[in-house]
Amino acid sequence: MAEKKYVYDFDEAYGLGKELLGGKGAGLAEMTHIGVPIPQGFTVTTEACAVYYDSGKKLPDFVVKQVFDAIAVIEKKTGKTFGGKKNPLLVSVRSGARVSMPGMMDTILNLGLNDAAFEALASETSNKRFAADCYRRFILMFTNIAKGHPRTEMDKMLEELKESRGYKLDTEITEAELLELVKEYKAYYKKVFGEDFPSDPKVQLIEAVSAVFRSWDNPRANVYRKMNEIPYSWGTAVNVQSMAFGNKGETSGTGVGFSRNPATGEKGIYAEYLPNAQGEDVVAGIRTPLHIDYLKEKMPAVYDQFMNTVHKLEDHYKDMQDMEFTVEDGKLYFLQTRNGKRTAQAGLKIANDLMDEGKIDEKTAVLRIDPRSLDTLLHPSFDVASLKAAKVLGVGLPASPGAGVGTLAFTAEDAEARHLKGEKVILVRAETSPEDIVGMNSSEAILTMRGGMTSHAAVVARGMGKTCVVGCATAVINEKKQTLTFNGKVYGVNDVLSVNGSTGEIYEGAIKLVPANLDSGDFGRIMKLADKFRKLHVRTNADTPRDAKQARAFGAEGIGLCRTEHMFFDADRIFHMRKMILSEDIKVREAALDAILPHQRDDFHQLYLAMEGEAVNIRLLDPPLHEFLPQDAGQIAELAKAIGVTVEHVNERIEYLHEFNPMMGHRGCRLDVTYPEIGRMQARAIIEAAILASKDLGKPVEPEIMIPLTFGIKEFRFVKQIIVEEAEKVLKEHGVKLNYHVGTMIEIPRAAITATSIAKEAEFFSFGTNDLTQMTFGFSRDDATKFLPDYYANRILEQDPFATIDQEGVGRLVRLATKEGKEGNAELHVGVCGEHGGDPTSVEFFHNSGLDYVSCSPFRVPVARLAAAQAQIKNPR
Amino acid sequence: MAEKKYVYDFDEAYGLGKELLGGKGAGLAEMTHIGVPIPQGFTVTTEACAVYYDSGKKLPDFVVKQVFDAIAVIEKKTGKTFGGKKNPLLVSVRSGARVSMPGMMDTILNLGLNDAAFEALASETSNKRFAADCYRRFILMFTNIAKGHPRTEMDKMLEELKESRGYKLDTEITEAELLELVKEYKAYYKKVFGEDFPSDPKVQLIEAVSAVFRSWDNPRANVYRKMNEIPYSWGTAVNVQSMAFGNKGETSGTGVGFSRNPATGEKGIYAEYLPNAQGEDVVAGIRTPLHIDYLKEKMPAVYDQFMNTVHKLEDHYKDMQDMEFTVEDGKLYFLQTRNGKRTAQAGLKIANDLMDEGKIDEKTAVLRIDPRSLDTLLHPSFDVASLKAAKVLGVGLPASPGAGVGTLAFTAEDAEARHLKGEKVILVRAETSPEDIVGMNSSEAILTMRGGMTSHAAVVARGMGKTCVVGCATAVINEKKQTLTFNGKVYGVNDVLSVNGSTGEIYEGAIKLVPANLDSGDFGRIMKLADKFRKLHVRTNADTPRDAKQARAFGAEGIGLCRTEHMFFDADRIFHMRKMILSEDIKVREAALDAILPHQRDDFHQLYLAMEGEAVNIRLLDPPLHEFLPQDAGQIAELAKAIGVTVEHVNERIEYLHEFNPMMGHRGCRLDVTYPEIGRMQARAIIEAAILASKDLGKPVEPEIMIPLTFGIKEFRFVKQIIVEEAEKVLKEHGVKLNYHVGTMIEIPRAAITATSIAKEAEFFSFGTNDLTQMTFGFSRDDATKFLPDYYANRILEQDPFATIDQEGVGRLVRLATKEGKEGNAELHVGVCGEHGGDPTSVEFFHNSGLDYVSCSPFRVPVARLAAAQAQIKNPR
């Protein structure tokens, strides 16, 4: 039997797929295949990563052997020798997971250097300073990344050197000084680890490959994966490539490029170039790169080859490419290509343009858009008039579009803390690092002093749909003093600024925001396609005419959930509500409900009008009654006086209504079982309003009446009877006919388990996946915040089950109840109205589970429409 | 197509079954078949009852026609005429459901009487007084039962008549006076109903049959059905029979008899006879019946026929019979026979005797005993005679059987203090909490105002075998004033009450107690048979060596659940527990746990010794930590001082630990995820104690370690690893080998749904059906007491799902998880440790679902053993 291959040379790896090679490895194999110039190398597969962990975080001998065999192949192809005293082969070692995880994984460059290889490299390139710089960088990266030791002390050595010599730039440091640093680094290494820095390149290589595998499990990677729903089990591959040196002098350099503008989607190559530098200089934002025109001017032939290759790559991948390249002594190497991250607006434009160019079809265009990205398009921008009057403090790179207004936070922690208190903040940082991710997500906008369009801040902010301006060099940020200075004027934590992510401008004070404008046509065109393909209907959760109108503008096909409890809190009704709750006399309760009826009827009437005849699903009162009662003594006294009872009586009743576990208490349809008069009043309001609205609209309104918290058929039947009796009574009183539908939430596990029988009498099911998740997991959302962090940290849960449906557990109940419900009643209409209805992954699951519709908050409606279309394209039904 | 039959003559009904004919109807058909003399008649089936309700509580014409056809058959057989002016046919109309519901259903006698029929009857029997009495009784019963009007006024007329004449007995009333009463009754009827009393026997008959059907739905019947788990859907049949007159004079009479003594089970016919009377005189207790010897003396031939028929009936039914008979003019008629109700002790003796007599086999003997009845044998009980005279103050839920008498204690401390002084007390609380445990154990009985069958008080009391009544909503408990009020009457610390844990009744004063008696040998013989047949193992829920020993004496085959939380409340450890909870420093927590370890180890050691090598299953700490913290300011201040922190700090921590829904909060294995040191300490205590006990016993102890509240495989795996690592460490330290098993509770719906994967790493499942019921229904047992009464009243729930497993919902999860768990792991051991483990209906369900064992509180163990045997006999596996 042939030995299992864990290592593939780039030219034998084509077609093996990202799962095995990782995204970067697959890209390198594919580039090799289509003739793009790249440095020789090989990929250590994701299967090797699994083997590494299975072997107790150790690379087994059979993998080690294959790695060295592959090194031998490079040696043969390049004529260089790994660890050779002459013509030494130096390599880069990079991670490459199945999907890109920017800034999360680690890279080691110039591996293979030792004293002898340094001498050889120096002599063979006639550039001793370059060789010394490589050596210094390598020791630093190896110590920091492969050995996991902080780089602080070594950075300090460099800084002290520069300070002592009065240097501003790294490039001013001399060859001798670099070699002095190499010695200092090595001595430091020995002090820290108690052994010499490894001079054997083979030891270096195996250590580096192991370090990449290890980094899959580092806390930053885990956070990123959780945010992006990337399974831990995928693992990463490692790519080992002979080095291309961008720092060999003025005919060398490094760059990054996009085949189209990643911020706007405009056609035309968008690239940046940094002469005499290695890639890390660009990514780390240490130096700000130049426009690609610099290359055109200095090395037109290389520029032409670059442009041709970019077109070749985009034609091949049929999508906008994000590339890294290096020029070594006038020779061009592509180091990586991948489908580029882009803003939502750019994503839409690129998809439409590629479709118009005949490169992709409609379905592919729909699949190209990340539904989550649409969120950013729906959010506000600056009012143009106000903008004209605003004072521009500075301009940076427009890294991620949008408009953000807030007070300044100088640390991620502060941003998060103030965000939790409800404050709107702008995160201001010299540059961001992966530790800042949560703070970034808590901010209205991010502003950095350093970094380019592909710096950490820029890439992450675009992913989040956060407004972001980077590389604003005129901003002086003092993180310690918590000040931001523009032209001598100092702004602190209490000052408000406005950030324009679309232009890069920073303004003083708060500029007026105007709602999102979706008129460019790209959005509408893609949404129209989405509606063409999707089978799943999309409704909205809306309690007010305003929300309902907003949702209709976003394409909602009806209201899937109108919560009626909010309607009881208005000043003109809460008094009656409380009076009802405090009374044990049905006559008093009925009189109080009679007083609420006209208000409730008017609420529904307005809602029907806003929906113009589209479906409106109204849920009966859900929360426990004690939620409506006042808490503090003053209010209690006031209430007692108003109702004409003693304070003691009110307190006794509050005490009586107290619940140990209100989430599992006297709420939902249990209220209607005990107090049928509540259900009767609501049924009357719903039907009377429908009669009025039908007349106003000149077409029939067919309300859907939803019974919450049902656990079984007998309970459903009992409450349905209360509703139907009152509804029929109202219709008889008015002498009209009107269709209405009575159905139930499925949010109690038992309801899902006994769906067959409930479906026989229910006209619809609507999964309340919030409560269903709580009951199925047995934890309350409010209390779980205390222990869920431990669950994420220990990977017991990989994602928030309240954000994305738990397919294995809760999802099984959804599938079961849908299947058995429809078996019990072929006409049963099935939807979902929990938060999950607007989550793309969950929407796909609901499509695959055979639901008829999802209902979500208004701003999620476009997201759900697109996700539904993608689900249908991937898995037609 | 033949018309559907709703009415069967007795001689064509044999073999049609109780479902259709009801128990009484089937008995009459069977008696006819075996030649027992009974009055002619027919049965209107239970299907007619359904038709009656389906037709809007109206008897449809096609049923009416069949009834009159059957009347015609009786007329032909008896030569009498229904409504005839000569030789009139009078009938009785009786209810007869599938199972006997004594006192719940209503009977009408002498139907068919009107003025003409009265004259005919009077003349043909030469007994005008008898005919007048029949007439009077009939009008009374018809008005009361068929028309649903209270008999108060009519009874008053009779009493006034007797008083005015100075009569003591009804028999002293003259014929003329009776006829006067008939007139008065008729006038009264007209006054009440505005119409004449119906003189048409056909109208009377249809009204009476309808009344019987209607009475199926009366409140008393509904209560009885709920108590006895009889489905509403069964309905009742109606039996119409020509009257046999026991009140025709001295050669007439009526009686009841048992073929054996129903109180003791002694062999020998046990019967009573009342001359010149109808059955209602006996049942109503108006006159005291005589011994059957009276009949022997007066009419030896009739007596002999009676005795022979009784033997024939018992031989036929092979069980003790409960019979009604009438003698009319020296001719014997049996009116009814059925398997007789008996005391638990009698039930055992009769089963054993019938087995010895060769009438039934072992399996039948086992099936003959109602497992629920065993309860009364295991506890002292109230003296039956004294009970009859007692005043019932209120009724709560019978949470833990037994009888308790004592003065009232309103705090656990007071109960304990007075118990130590030798006083017998009843602990009276609004509800109990873990701090009350010692006080509960010091009391004769516990009474709470709030809580259901699985509330804290109920669960703990059952575990202790303490008499307990919970949720007694009519009791008003003022703990501050130390008063208990029933209907306005106030009882204090010096008042004595009696509590009946088997019925839920509370009585005023001290009722005489009689001790438990298991000495007859009948109990042991039946239990031995039960053990021979059953496949389901029976364990016990026990937290203390005392409980464990008690359970072993009752035949427990191991401990299925040892709750460790109670162990933390003892004075010598609660301080350390609180110290641990209050610290955020792991070192402090570990030190506190180290202090608890020796106590915990000793607890387990004693438990292992008590079980002598039988299985002991220990559950890790389950409740949320805040349950262990003090509540009142004084205790908080004391604790702060003892630990050396500020009161503010303690209060802050209490505030932090507060939960919105503690039932779904930070508890169970979630504690071990956050604080692995707790799990480690418990694992160490469990294993170290097992090492000690193995040495002491000279045989290996194999502890089972149970992880509570698991929701999925990753969580289980995480906690299991903590346990296994510590266990292995302990074993290594001691240099010994010892088997132990790690498994999980299945009490979260998601765990049941994902059982396949959990089973791959769990060695056992134990269904925690209390929590599983709460989560599956989505209601907390503590809060549900407020609305469940409405659910019972409206028949949404027909029984308490915390007492008997909900087979459709919760049960489906149990079946699913058992099946899929065993598919995932063929070696998986599956049991149940919720309260349902001691409920016979639930035990049968668990047997049928393929479980390996049930575990219940000690006093339920014999119940479960017998129920398990019956399940296997009914459905062998």
Tab-separated table of N, CA, C and O in Angstrom, chain B residues 13 116 369 557 581 590 687 718 795 876:
chain	number	residue	atom	x	y	z
B	13	ALA	N	-75.763	-9.838	25.196
B	13	ALA	CA	-74.609	-8.950	25.359
B	13	ALA	C	-73.351	-9.677	25.822
B	13	ALA	O	-72.268	-9.091	25.831
B	116	ALA	N	-101.812	6.263	37.233
B	116	ALA	CA	-102.467	5.021	36.820
B	116	ALA	C	-101.642	3.805	37.209
B	116	ALA	O	-102.153	2.819	37.755
B	369	ILE	N	-52.680	-7.165	42.780
B	369	ILE	CA	-52.394	-6.162	43.809
B	369	ILE	C	-52.155	-4.803	43.157
B	369	ILE	O	-51.324	-4.674	42.260
B	557	GLU	N	-32.109	-2.443	45.007
B	557	GLU	CA	-30.927	-3.140	44.505
B	557	GLU	C	-29.760	-2.199	44.259
B	557	GLU	O	-28.921	-2.452	43.406
B	581	ILE	N	-17.757	29.900	47.710
B	581	ILE	CA	-18.640	30.609	46.780
B	581	ILE	C	-18.315	32.094	46.728
B	581	ILE	O	-18.411	32.730	45.688
B	590	GLU	N	-10.034	26.463	46.312
B	590	GLU	CA	-9.465	25.122	46.482
B	590	GLU	C	-9.225	24.798	47.949
B	590	GLU	O	-9.468	23.677	48.401
B	687	ILE	N	-13.860	8.610	44.960
B	687	ILE	CA	-12.900	7.523	44.724
B	687	ILE	C	-12.184	7.134	46.020
B	687	ILE	O	-12.034	5.949	46.333
B	718	PHE	N	-16.150	17.238	28.385
B	718	PHE	CA	-15.328	18.183	29.147
B	718	PHE	C	-15.363	17.848	30.635
B	718	PHE	O	-14.329	17.763	31.293
B	795	ARG	N	-59.690	20.315	31.995
B	795	ARG	CA	-59.296	19.046	31.383
B	795	ARG	C	-58.231	19.182	30.304
B	795	ARG	O	-58.152	18.365	29.386
B	876	PRO	N	-44.173	-8.966	28.211
B	876	PRO	CA	-42.846	-9.560	28.463
B	876	PRO	C	-41.804	-9.021	27.492
B	876	PRO	O	-42.118	-8.745	26.346
